[in-house]
Coordinates of C-alpha atoms in Angstrom, one line a residue:
Chain N
M1 CA 76.2 23.9 131.4
K2 CA 75.7 26.6 128.8
I3 CA 75.3 25.8 125.1
I4 CA 76.3 28.8 123.1
K5 CA 75.8 29.0 119.4
T6 CA 76.7 32.5 118.3
I7 CA 79.9 34.6 118.8
K8 CA 77.8 37.5 120.1
E9 CA 76.3 35.4 122.8
F10 CA 79.7 33.9 123.6
N11 CA 81.2 37.4 124.0
N12 CA 78.4 38.3 126.5
Y13 CA 79.1 35.1 128.4
R14 CA 82.9 35.5 128.2
K15 CA 83.1 39.1 129.5
N16 CA 81.6 38.0 132.9
L17 CA 84.1 35.1 133.4
E18 CA 86.8 35.4 135.9
G19 CA 89.7 33.1 136.8
K20 CA 91.7 30.8 134.6
I21 CA 89.9 29.7 131.4
G22 CA 90.7 26.2 129.9
F23 CA 89.7 25.5 126.4
V24 CA 89.3 22.2 124.5
P25 CA 88.6 22.7 120.8
T26 CA 87.0 19.6 119.2
M27 CA 85.1 18.4 116.2
G28 CA 82.6 16.6 118.5
Y29 CA 81.7 12.9 118.5
L30 CA 83.6 12.9 121.8
H31 CA 85.3 9.9 123.2
E32 CA 87.4 9.2 126.3
G33 CA 90.4 10.9 124.7
H34 CA 88.5 14.2 124.5
L35 CA 87.1 13.7 128.0
S36 CA 90.6 13.3 129.3
L37 CA 91.5 16.7 128.0
M38 CA 88.5 18.2 129.7
K39 CA 89.3 16.5 133.0
K40 CA 92.8 17.8 132.8
A41 CA 91.5 21.3 132.0
K42 CA 89.0 21.1 134.9
K43 CA 91.8 20.2 137.2
E44 CA 94.0 23.1 136.1
C45 CA 91.5 25.9 135.4
D46 CA 88.5 27.6 136.9
I47 CA 86.3 27.5 133.9
V48 CA 86.3 24.8 131.1
I49 CA 85.0 25.7 127.6
V50 CA 84.7 23.1 124.9
S51 CA 84.1 24.0 121.3
I52 CA 82.3 21.5 118.9
F53 CA 82.8 22.5 115.3
V54 CA 83.4 20.2 112.3
N55 CA 85.7 22.7 110.5
P56 CA 85.2 22.4 106.7
T57 CA 88.4 24.2 105.8
Q58 CA 90.6 21.5 107.2
F59 CA 89.0 18.8 105.0
S60 CA 90.0 18.7 101.3
P61 CA 87.2 18.1 98.7
N62 CA 87.9 14.3 98.5
E63 CA 87.9 13.8 102.3
D64 CA 85.3 12.8 104.8
L65 CA 83.6 16.1 105.8
E66 CA 80.1 15.0 104.9
K67 CA 80.3 11.7 106.6
Y68 CA 82.3 12.8 109.6
P69 CA 80.4 11.4 112.6
R70 CA 78.2 13.7 114.6
D71 CA 76.3 13.2 117.9
F72 CA 75.6 16.5 119.6
E73 CA 73.1 15.0 122.1
G74 CA 75.6 12.4 123.3
D75 CA 78.4 15.0 123.3
K76 CA 76.3 17.2 125.6
D77 CA 75.9 14.4 128.1
R78 CA 79.6 13.5 127.9
C79 CA 80.6 17.2 128.5
R80 CA 78.2 17.4 131.4
S81 CA 79.6 14.2 132.9
V82 CA 83.0 16.0 133.3
K83 CA 81.5 19.3 134.5
V84 CA 82.3 21.4 131.4
D85 CA 81.0 24.9 132.0
A86 CA 80.1 25.8 128.4
I87 CA 80.0 24.3 124.9
F88 CA 80.6 26.7 122.0
Y89 CA 78.7 25.0 119.2
P90 CA 78.6 27.4 116.2
E91 CA 77.1 26.7 112.8
E92 CA 79.3 27.0 109.8
K93 CA 77.9 30.3 108.7
E94 CA 78.7 31.7 112.2
M95 CA 82.3 30.9 111.8
Y96 CA 82.5 31.7 108.1
P97 CA 79.8 34.2 107.4
E98 CA 81.4 35.0 104.0
E99 CA 84.3 33.7 102.0
G100 CA 87.3 34.4 104.3
M101 CA 90.3 36.0 102.7
T102 CA 92.6 35.5 105.7
T103 CA 94.6 32.4 106.4
V104 CA 97.1 31.6 109.1
I105 CA 99.9 29.6 107.5
V106 CA 102.7 27.7 109.3
E107 CA 105.3 26.7 106.7
K108 CA 107.7 23.8 106.6
I109 CA 106.5 21.6 109.5
T110 CA 103.1 21.4 107.8
K111 CA 104.5 20.0 104.6
K112 CA 105.7 16.8 106.3
L113 CA 104.0 13.7 107.6
C114 CA 100.2 14.2 107.2
G115 CA 100.9 17.4 105.2
V116 CA 102.1 15.3 102.3
S117 CA 98.7 13.6 101.7
R118 CA 96.7 16.5 103.2
P119 CA 98.4 19.6 101.8
T120 CA 95.8 22.2 102.9
H121 CA 94.7 20.5 106.2
F122 CA 97.0 22.4 108.6
Q123 CA 96.2 25.8 107.3
G124 CA 92.6 25.0 107.9
V125 CA 93.5 24.0 111.4
T126 CA 95.7 27.0 112.3
T127 CA 93.2 29.4 110.9
V128 CA 90.2 28.0 112.8
V129 CA 92.2 27.6 116.0
S130 CA 93.3 31.3 115.6
K131 CA 89.6 32.2 115.3
L132 CA 88.6 30.1 118.2
F133 CA 91.4 31.5 120.4
N134 CA 90.3 35.0 119.5
I135 CA 86.7 34.2 120.4
V136 CA 87.2 32.1 123.5
K137 CA 90.3 34.0 124.8
P138 CA 91.5 31.1 127.0
N139 CA 94.5 31.0 129.2
R140 CA 95.2 27.3 128.4
A141 CA 94.2 25.2 125.5
Y142 CA 94.3 21.4 125.5
F143 CA 95.2 19.1 122.6
G144 CA 95.8 15.4 122.3
Q145 CA 99.1 13.9 121.5
K146 CA 97.2 11.6 119.2
D147 CA 97.4 14.5 116.7
L148 CA 101.1 15.0 117.3
Q149 CA 101.9 17.0 114.3
Q150 CA 98.8 19.2 114.9
S151 CA 100.1 20.0 118.4
I152 CA 103.6 20.8 117.1
V153 CA 102.1 23.1 114.5
I154 CA 99.8 24.9 117.0
K155 CA 102.7 25.3 119.4
R156 CA 104.8 26.8 116.7
M157 CA 102.0 29.2 115.6
V158 CA 101.4 30.3 119.2
K159 CA 105.2 31.0 119.6
D160 CA 105.6 32.8 116.3
L161 CA 102.5 35.0 116.7
N162 CA 103.0 35.7 120.4
I163 CA 99.6 34.3 121.2
D164 CA 99.1 34.4 124.9
V165 CA 97.7 30.9 125.3
N166 CA 99.4 28.0 127.1
I167 CA 99.3 24.9 125.0
V168 CA 98.9 21.7 126.9
V169 CA 99.4 18.4 125.1
C170 CA 97.8 15.3 126.8
P171 CA 98.7 11.6 126.4
I172 CA 97.0 9.4 123.9
L173 CA 94.1 7.3 125.2
R174 CA 93.7 3.8 123.9
E175 CA 91.1 1.1 123.7
D176 CA 91.8 -2.1 125.7
D177 CA 93.5 -3.6 122.7
G178 CA 95.8 -0.6 122.2
L179 CA 94.1 1.1 119.3
A180 CA 94.3 4.9 119.8
M181 CA 90.9 6.4 120.4
S182 CA 89.6 8.4 117.5
S183 CA 86.2 9.5 116.2
R184 CA 87.3 7.9 112.9
N185 CA 87.5 4.4 114.4
E186 CA 83.8 4.5 113.8
Y187 CA 84.4 4.0 110.1
L188 CA 86.0 0.5 110.6
N189 CA 84.0 -2.6 109.9
E190 CA 84.4 -5.6 112.2
K191 CA 87.3 -7.2 110.3
E192 CA 89.2 -3.9 110.0
R193 CA 88.6 -3.2 113.7
T194 CA 90.1 -6.6 114.5
V195 CA 93.4 -5.9 112.7
A196 CA 93.6 -2.2 113.6
P197 CA 95.6 -2.8 116.9
I198 CA 98.5 -3.9 114.8
I199 CA 99.3 -0.2 114.3
Y200 CA 100.1 0.4 118.0
E201 CA 101.7 -3.0 118.3
S202 CA 104.1 -2.0 115.6
L203 CA 105.0 1.2 117.4
Q204 CA 105.6 -0.8 120.6
L205 CA 107.8 -3.2 118.8
A206 CA 109.9 -0.3 117.5
K207 CA 110.1 1.2 120.9
N208 CA 111.2 -2.1 122.4
M209 CA 113.9 -2.4 119.7
F210 CA 115.0 1.2 120.5
D211 CA 115.1 0.5 124.2
N212 CA 117.3 -2.5 123.5
G213 CA 119.8 -0.4 121.6
E214 CA 118.5 -0.2 118.0
K215 CA 119.3 3.4 116.7
S216 CA 118.9 2.8 113.0
V217 CA 116.0 4.7 111.5
E218 CA 115.8 2.3 108.6
R219 CA 115.7 -0.9 110.7
L220 CA 113.0 0.6 113.0
K221 CA 110.9 1.7 110.1
L222 CA 111.3 -1.6 108.4
A223 CA 110.2 -3.5 111.5
I224 CA 107.0 -1.3 111.7
L225 CA 106.2 -1.8 108.0
E226 CA 106.7 -5.6 108.1
K227 CA 104.6 -5.8 111.3
I228 CA 101.7 -3.9 109.9
N229 CA 101.8 -5.5 106.5
S230 CA 101.7 -9.0 108.2
K231 CA 98.2 -8.2 109.3
I232 CA 96.8 -5.6 106.9
S233 CA 96.6 -6.9 103.4
D234 CA 96.7 -4.8 100.2
D235 CA 92.9 -5.1 99.8
M236 CA 92.2 -3.9 103.3
G237 CA 94.5 -0.9 103.4
K238 CA 97.9 0.6 103.0
I239 CA 100.5 2.5 105.0
D240 CA 100.6 6.3 104.1
Y241 CA 103.8 7.0 106.0
V242 CA 106.1 6.0 108.8
E243 CA 108.5 8.7 110.0
I244 CA 111.0 9.2 112.8
F245 CA 111.7 12.8 113.7
D246 CA 112.5 15.4 116.3
T247 CA 109.4 16.8 117.9
E248 CA 110.2 20.5 117.6
N249 CA 110.8 21.0 113.9
I250 CA 109.7 17.6 112.6
N251 CA 113.1 17.1 111.0
N252 CA 114.0 13.5 110.1
V253 CA 116.8 12.2 112.2
M254 CA 119.9 10.3 110.9
K255 CA 120.2 8.3 114.1
V256 CA 117.3 7.7 116.6
N257 CA 117.6 9.5 119.9
K258 CA 115.6 9.6 123.1
G259 CA 112.8 12.1 122.8
N260 CA 112.3 11.5 119.0
A261 CA 108.9 10.5 117.8
I262 CA 107.7 7.8 115.5
A263 CA 104.5 8.7 113.8
L264 CA 102.5 6.9 111.1
A265 CA 99.3 7.0 109.1
V266 CA 97.5 4.0 107.8
Y267 CA 94.6 3.8 105.4
L268 CA 92.3 1.0 106.7
G269 CA 89.0 0.5 104.9
K270 CA 87.3 3.9 104.8
A271 CA 89.4 5.3 107.6
R272 CA 92.8 7.0 107.7
L273 CA 94.2 6.2 111.1
I274 CA 97.2 7.9 112.8
D275 CA 99.2 7.0 115.8
N276 CA 102.6 7.9 117.3
I277 CA 104.9 7.1 120.2
I278 CA 107.6 9.2 121.8
L279 CA 110.8 7.3 122.4
Chain V
M1 CA 105.8 57.5 130.1
K2 CA 107.2 54.0 130.2
I3 CA 109.7 52.8 127.5
I4 CA 109.4 49.0 127.3
K5 CA 111.8 47.0 125.2
T6 CA 110.9 43.3 125.9
I7 CA 107.7 41.3 125.6
K8 CA 108.2 39.9 129.1
E9 CA 108.5 43.4 130.5
F10 CA 105.4 44.4 128.5
N11 CA 103.4 41.5 129.8
N12 CA 104.2 42.6 133.4
Y13 CA 103.1 46.1 132.6
R14 CA 100.0 45.0 130.7
K15 CA 98.6 42.7 133.4
N16 CA 98.1 45.6 135.8
L17 CA 96.4 47.9 133.3
E18 CA 92.7 48.5 133.6
G19 CA 90.2 50.4 131.4
K20 CA 90.1 50.8 127.7
I21 CA 93.5 50.3 126.0
G22 CA 94.2 52.3 122.8
F23 CA 97.1 51.2 120.6
V24 CA 99.0 53.1 117.8
P25 CA 101.4 50.8 115.9
T26 CA 104.1 52.8 114.1
M27 CA 107.5 52.5 112.5
G28 CA 108.6 55.6 114.3
Y29 CA 110.0 58.9 112.9
L30 CA 106.8 60.3 114.1
H31 CA 105.0 63.3 112.5
E32 CA 101.8 65.1 113.1
G33 CA 99.9 62.4 111.3
H34 CA 101.0 59.8 113.9
L35 CA 100.4 62.3 116.7
S36 CA 96.8 62.8 115.5
L37 CA 96.2 59.0 116.0
M38 CA 97.6 59.2 119.5
K39 CA 95.5 62.2 120.4
K40 CA 92.4 60.5 119.1
A41 CA 93.3 57.4 121.1
K42 CA 93.9 59.5 124.2
K43 CA 90.4 61.0 123.8
E44 CA 88.7 57.6 123.4
C45 CA 90.8 55.4 125.8
D46 CA 92.1 55.3 129.3
I47 CA 95.6 54.1 128.3
V48 CA 97.5 54.8 125.1
I49 CA 100.3 52.5 124.0
V50 CA 102.5 53.3 120.9
S51 CA 104.7 50.7 119.3
I52 CA 107.8 51.8 117.4
F53 CA 109.2 49.0 115.3
V54 CA 110.6 49.2 111.8
N55 CA 109.3 45.8 110.7
P56 CA 111.8 44.2 108.3
T57 CA 109.3 41.6 107.0
Q58 CA 107.2 44.3 105.3
F59 CA 110.1 45.5 103.2
S60 CA 111.3 43.5 100.2
P61 CA 115.1 43.1 99.7
N62 CA 115.3 46.0 97.2
E63 CA 113.4 48.4 99.4
D64 CA 114.4 51.1 101.9
L65 CA 114.6 49.1 105.2
E66 CA 118.2 50.2 105.9
K67 CA 117.7 53.8 105.2
Y68 CA 114.3 54.1 106.7
P69 CA 114.5 57.2 108.9
R70 CA 114.8 56.7 112.6
D71 CA 114.8 59.2 115.5
F72 CA 113.9 57.5 118.8
E73 CA 114.9 60.5 121.0
G74 CA 112.7 62.8 119.1
D75 CA 109.9 60.2 119.0
K76 CA 110.0 59.9 122.8
D77 CA 109.5 63.7 123.1
R78 CA 106.7 63.7 120.6
C79 CA 104.9 60.8 122.4
R80 CA 105.4 62.6 125.7
S81 CA 103.9 65.8 124.3
V82 CA 100.5 64.0 123.6
K83 CA 100.6 62.1 126.9
V84 CA 101.2 58.6 125.6
D85 CA 101.4 56.1 128.5
A86 CA 103.9 53.6 127.2
I87 CA 106.1 53.1 124.1
F88 CA 106.8 49.5 123.2
Y89 CA 110.1 49.6 121.4
P90 CA 111.4 46.1 120.8
E91 CA 114.5 45.2 118.9
E92 CA 114.3 42.9 115.9
K93 CA 115.5 39.8 117.8
E94 CA 112.7 40.4 120.3
M95 CA 110.0 40.3 117.7
Y96 CA 111.7 37.6 115.5
P97 CA 113.9 35.6 117.9
E98 CA 114.3 32.9 115.2
E99 CA 113.1 32.4 111.7
G100 CA 109.4 32.5 111.9
M101 CA 107.4 29.8 110.2
T102 CA 104.0 31.5 110.6
T103 CA 102.4 34.1 108.4
V104 CA 99.0 35.7 108.4
I105 CA 98.0 36.1 104.8
V106 CA 95.0 38.1 103.5
E107 CA 94.4 37.1 99.9
K108 CA 92.9 39.1 97.0
I109 CA 92.8 42.6 98.3
T110 CA 96.5 42.5 99.0
K111 CA 97.3 41.7 95.4
K112 CA 96.0 45.0 94.2
L113 CA 97.2 48.7 94.3
C114 CA 100.5 48.7 96.3
G115 CA 100.4 44.8 96.3
V116 CA 101.4 44.8 92.6
S117 CA 104.8 46.5 93.1
R118 CA 105.1 45.2 96.8
P119 CA 103.9 41.6 96.6
T120 CA 105.1 40.5 100.1
H121 CA 104.5 43.8 101.8
F122 CA 101.0 43.2 103.3
Q123 CA 101.8 39.7 104.7
G124 CA 104.6 41.3 106.6
V125 CA 102.1 43.9 107.9
T126 CA 99.4 41.5 108.8
T127 CA 101.8 39.1 110.5
V128 CA 103.5 41.9 112.6
V129 CA 100.2 43.5 113.4
S130 CA 98.8 40.1 114.6
K131 CA 101.9 39.7 116.8
L132 CA 101.6 43.3 118.2
F133 CA 97.8 42.8 118.9
N134 CA 98.6 39.6 120.7
I135 CA 101.3 41.3 122.8
V136 CA 99.5 44.6 123.5
K137 CA 95.9 43.2 123.7
P138 CA 94.3 46.6 122.9
N139 CA 90.6 47.4 122.8
R140 CA 91.1 49.8 119.9
A141 CA 93.9 50.3 117.4
Y142 CA 94.4 53.4 115.3
F143 CA 95.6 53.5 111.7
G144 CA 95.9 56.4 109.3
Q145 CA 93.8 56.7 106.2
K146 CA 97.0 57.7 104.4
D147 CA 97.7 53.9 104.2
L148 CA 94.2 53.2 103.0
Q149 CA 94.9 49.8 101.6
Q150 CA 96.6 48.8 104.8
S151 CA 93.6 49.8 106.9
I152 CA 91.3 47.9 104.6
V153 CA 93.5 44.8 104.8
I154 CA 93.8 45.1 108.6
K155 CA 90.0 45.5 109.0
R156 CA 89.5 42.4 106.8
M157 CA 92.0 40.3 108.9
V158 CA 90.3 41.4 112.1
K159 CA 86.9 40.4 110.8
D160 CA 88.0 37.1 109.3
L161 CA 90.0 36.0 112.4
N162 CA 87.5 37.3 114.9
I163 CA 90.1 39.5 116.5
D164 CA 88.5 41.5 119.3
V165 CA 90.1 44.8 118.5
N166 CA 88.2 47.9 117.2
I167 CA 90.0 49.3 114.2
V168 CA 89.8 53.1 114.0
V169 CA 90.9 54.8 110.8
C170 CA 91.8 58.5 111.1
P171 CA 92.0 61.3 108.4
I172 CA 95.1 62.1 106.5
L173 CA 97.2 65.0 107.8
R174 CA 98.8 67.2 105.2
E175 CA 101.5 69.8 105.1
D176 CA 100.4 73.4 104.3
D177 CA 100.8 72.8 100.6
G178 CA 98.7 69.7 100.7
L179 CA 101.4 67.0 100.6
A180 CA 100.3 64.0 102.8
M181 CA 102.5 63.7 105.8
S182 CA 104.8 60.7 105.6
S183 CA 108.1 59.7 107.1
R184 CA 109.3 59.0 103.6
N185 CA 108.9 62.7 102.6
E186 CA 112.3 63.0 104.3
Y187 CA 113.8 61.3 101.1
L188 CA 112.8 64.2 98.8
N189 CA 115.3 66.8 97.8
E190 CA 114.3 70.4 97.5
K191 CA 113.2 70.3 93.9
E192 CA 111.2 67.0 94.4
R193 CA 109.6 68.5 97.5
T194 CA 108.5 71.5 95.5
V195 CA 106.6 69.4 92.9
A196 CA 105.3 66.8 95.3
P197 CA 102.1 68.7 96.2
I198 CA 100.9 68.0 92.6
I199 CA 99.9 64.6 93.8
Y200 CA 97.2 65.8 96.1
E201 CA 96.2 68.6 93.7
S202 CA 95.5 65.9 91.1
L203 CA 93.3 64.0 93.6
Q204 CA 91.4 67.3 94.4
L205 CA 91.0 68.0 90.7
A206 CA 89.4 64.5 90.2
K207 CA 87.2 65.0 93.2
N208 CA 86.0 68.3 91.9
M209 CA 85.3 66.7 88.5
F210 CA 83.3 64.0 90.3
D211 CA 81.4 66.5 92.4
N212 CA 80.5 68.2 89.1
G213 CA 79.0 65.1 87.7
E214 CA 81.9 63.2 86.1
K215 CA 81.4 59.4 86.7
S216 CA 83.8 58.0 84.2
V217 CA 86.7 56.1 85.7
E218 CA 88.8 56.6 82.6
R219 CA 88.3 60.4 82.4
L220 CA 89.1 60.9 86.1
K221 CA 92.2 58.7 85.9
L222 CA 93.4 60.5 82.8
A223 CA 92.9 63.9 84.4
I224 CA 95.1 62.7 87.4
L225 CA 97.8 61.3 85.1
E226 CA 98.0 64.4 83.0
K227 CA 98.1 66.7 86.0
I228 CA 100.9 64.8 87.7
N229 CA 102.9 64.4 84.5
S230 CA 102.6 68.1 83.9
K231 CA 104.9 68.7 86.9
I232 CA 106.8 65.4 87.4
S233 CA 109.1 64.8 84.4
D234 CA 110.3 61.3 83.5
D235 CA 113.8 62.0 85.0
M236 CA 112.2 63.0 88.4
G237 CA 109.8 60.1 88.8
K238 CA 106.9 58.1 87.5
I239 CA 103.4 57.1 88.5
D240 CA 103.2 53.5 89.9
Y241 CA 99.3 53.4 89.8
V242 CA 96.1 55.3 89.9
E243 CA 93.0 53.3 90.8
I244 CA 89.4 54.0 91.6
F245 CA 87.7 51.3 93.7
D246 CA 85.2 50.4 96.4
T247 CA 86.7 50.6 99.9
E248 CA 85.6 47.2 101.2
N249 CA 87.0 44.7 98.7
I250 CA 89.2 47.1 96.6
N251 CA 87.2 46.1 93.5
N252 CA 87.6 48.4 90.5
V253 CA 84.4 50.1 89.7
M254 CA 82.8 50.5 86.2
K255 CA 81.3 53.8 87.1
V256 CA 82.4 56.1 90.0
N257 CA 80.1 56.4 93.0
K258 CA 80.1 58.3 96.2
G259 CA 82.1 56.5 98.8
N260 CA 84.6 55.1 96.2
A261 CA 88.2 55.9 96.7
I262 CA 90.9 57.1 94.4
A263 CA 94.4 56.0 95.4
L264 CA 97.7 56.4 93.8
A265 CA 101.4 55.8 94.2
V266 CA 104.1 57.9 92.7
Y267 CA 107.9 57.3 92.6
L268 CA 109.6 60.7 93.2
G269 CA 113.3 60.7 93.5
K270 CA 114.2 58.1 96.1
A271 CA 110.7 58.1 97.6
R272 CA 107.6 56.2 96.8
L273 CA 104.7 58.4 97.8
I274 CA 101.1 57.3 98.3
D275 CA 98.0 59.3 98.7
N276 CA 94.2 58.9 98.4
I277 CA 90.9 60.6 98.6
I278 CA 87.4 59.2 99.4
L279 CA 84.7 60.6 97.1

């Protein structure tokens, strides 16, 4: 497995590659969710490339850039365990050698959901993913459904800009108690970790209600809010949003339909956790 | 010479190409300036692809999109004469099948010079050039120095986004009387066409002054303004801007140095003409 730290070195590596290239962009601190993307890529492609880069431009000044967890040695082992071919592991000055003037902006769908509390997050994501796609030149790129809005935004960017990369969105992996896997679960203390599964339980409750005929957006949202608030007290955390929407344009729906998504974000201790379910 | 109208058809053509691909993006109504780009591409590359697309997103509502001159039959002959391999000639709905949400924005350097009177022009350019690069996948792309700011903006975008395309900027071609070749010269009536060469004469005057030791930005600009106003009366047109700047970041200079550029834009009749000179 190659570890490549510079773009120049990557270009030299890339030009000799043949066959289908699968790409998994990550911020590292890899868990089973990331590994599931790599395994899927391995199954569908000849070469699998993983990038590990904690991208500063997708954090706002008050967010957790500095304390975002890092474990490159462990990440290498994890990548090796699923037979990744190369890790692209650039330093910040390699990706942003000077103040960049160029931004790739997706409008509208980035203003909703997480975009409300993280207004510059998605332009950081779309810009760095554009850069990574231009460096890695993959045929397929793998994203987790855990970051549902991100995957919708990336798909939209790829379509609008005619980027020749196939976007593959893979299912959410969960801990045994249902909590969606996330590098940020690391931030939870023992008590917070104990109550965290209520987030997914609330989504399952809503899905059950929907499957049993409930089509009211308000009643489903209310059920989720009540369920979460029954376990997460004001001093432990608070709900950022709960939304029900169509998965192409993230438009709120009047009446819930099959294929709509429910997504939510919850502040819990030092963590901001997101989760979602497709109906 | 192939004429390709859809992206799907282009993809099929592109995947069988080998060797170095040169690309000349144009809005058609081709003149010798465009042909010089194609000839240069032909010399440096194995395959030369020209796009002809009058991109609506780089015109603002009050500009000349509707009356922008078009002559596809003539353009085909001109491309054939310099042995272009393929023309990509998409319709608007092929490039923008729905309302796009994604924009590639270069900040700062797009706010200056032509960006003052055309505030959304360059984001239209950078977005469509991104799309065309993603479709055509060239090794080299050729732009004219006539649109100096455009070439600086494109180079910046390519650098910031790690786009793997070599940008080649080619010299301005001029009519016998010095007027820079432009599809928009078409808009000039006989009288306007007679005075138009004063634009380049004024740049030459300033260059001569510089070569003879004049380093004052103000005195060079004044000489240009006076020269142009001596021929172009208020009822015929007016100067939009005259600026002297460094060619990397388009920063105004305090004192003029070798390598700086003088650029200007002049409204003349129905046309807005631009020209520039590197010192």
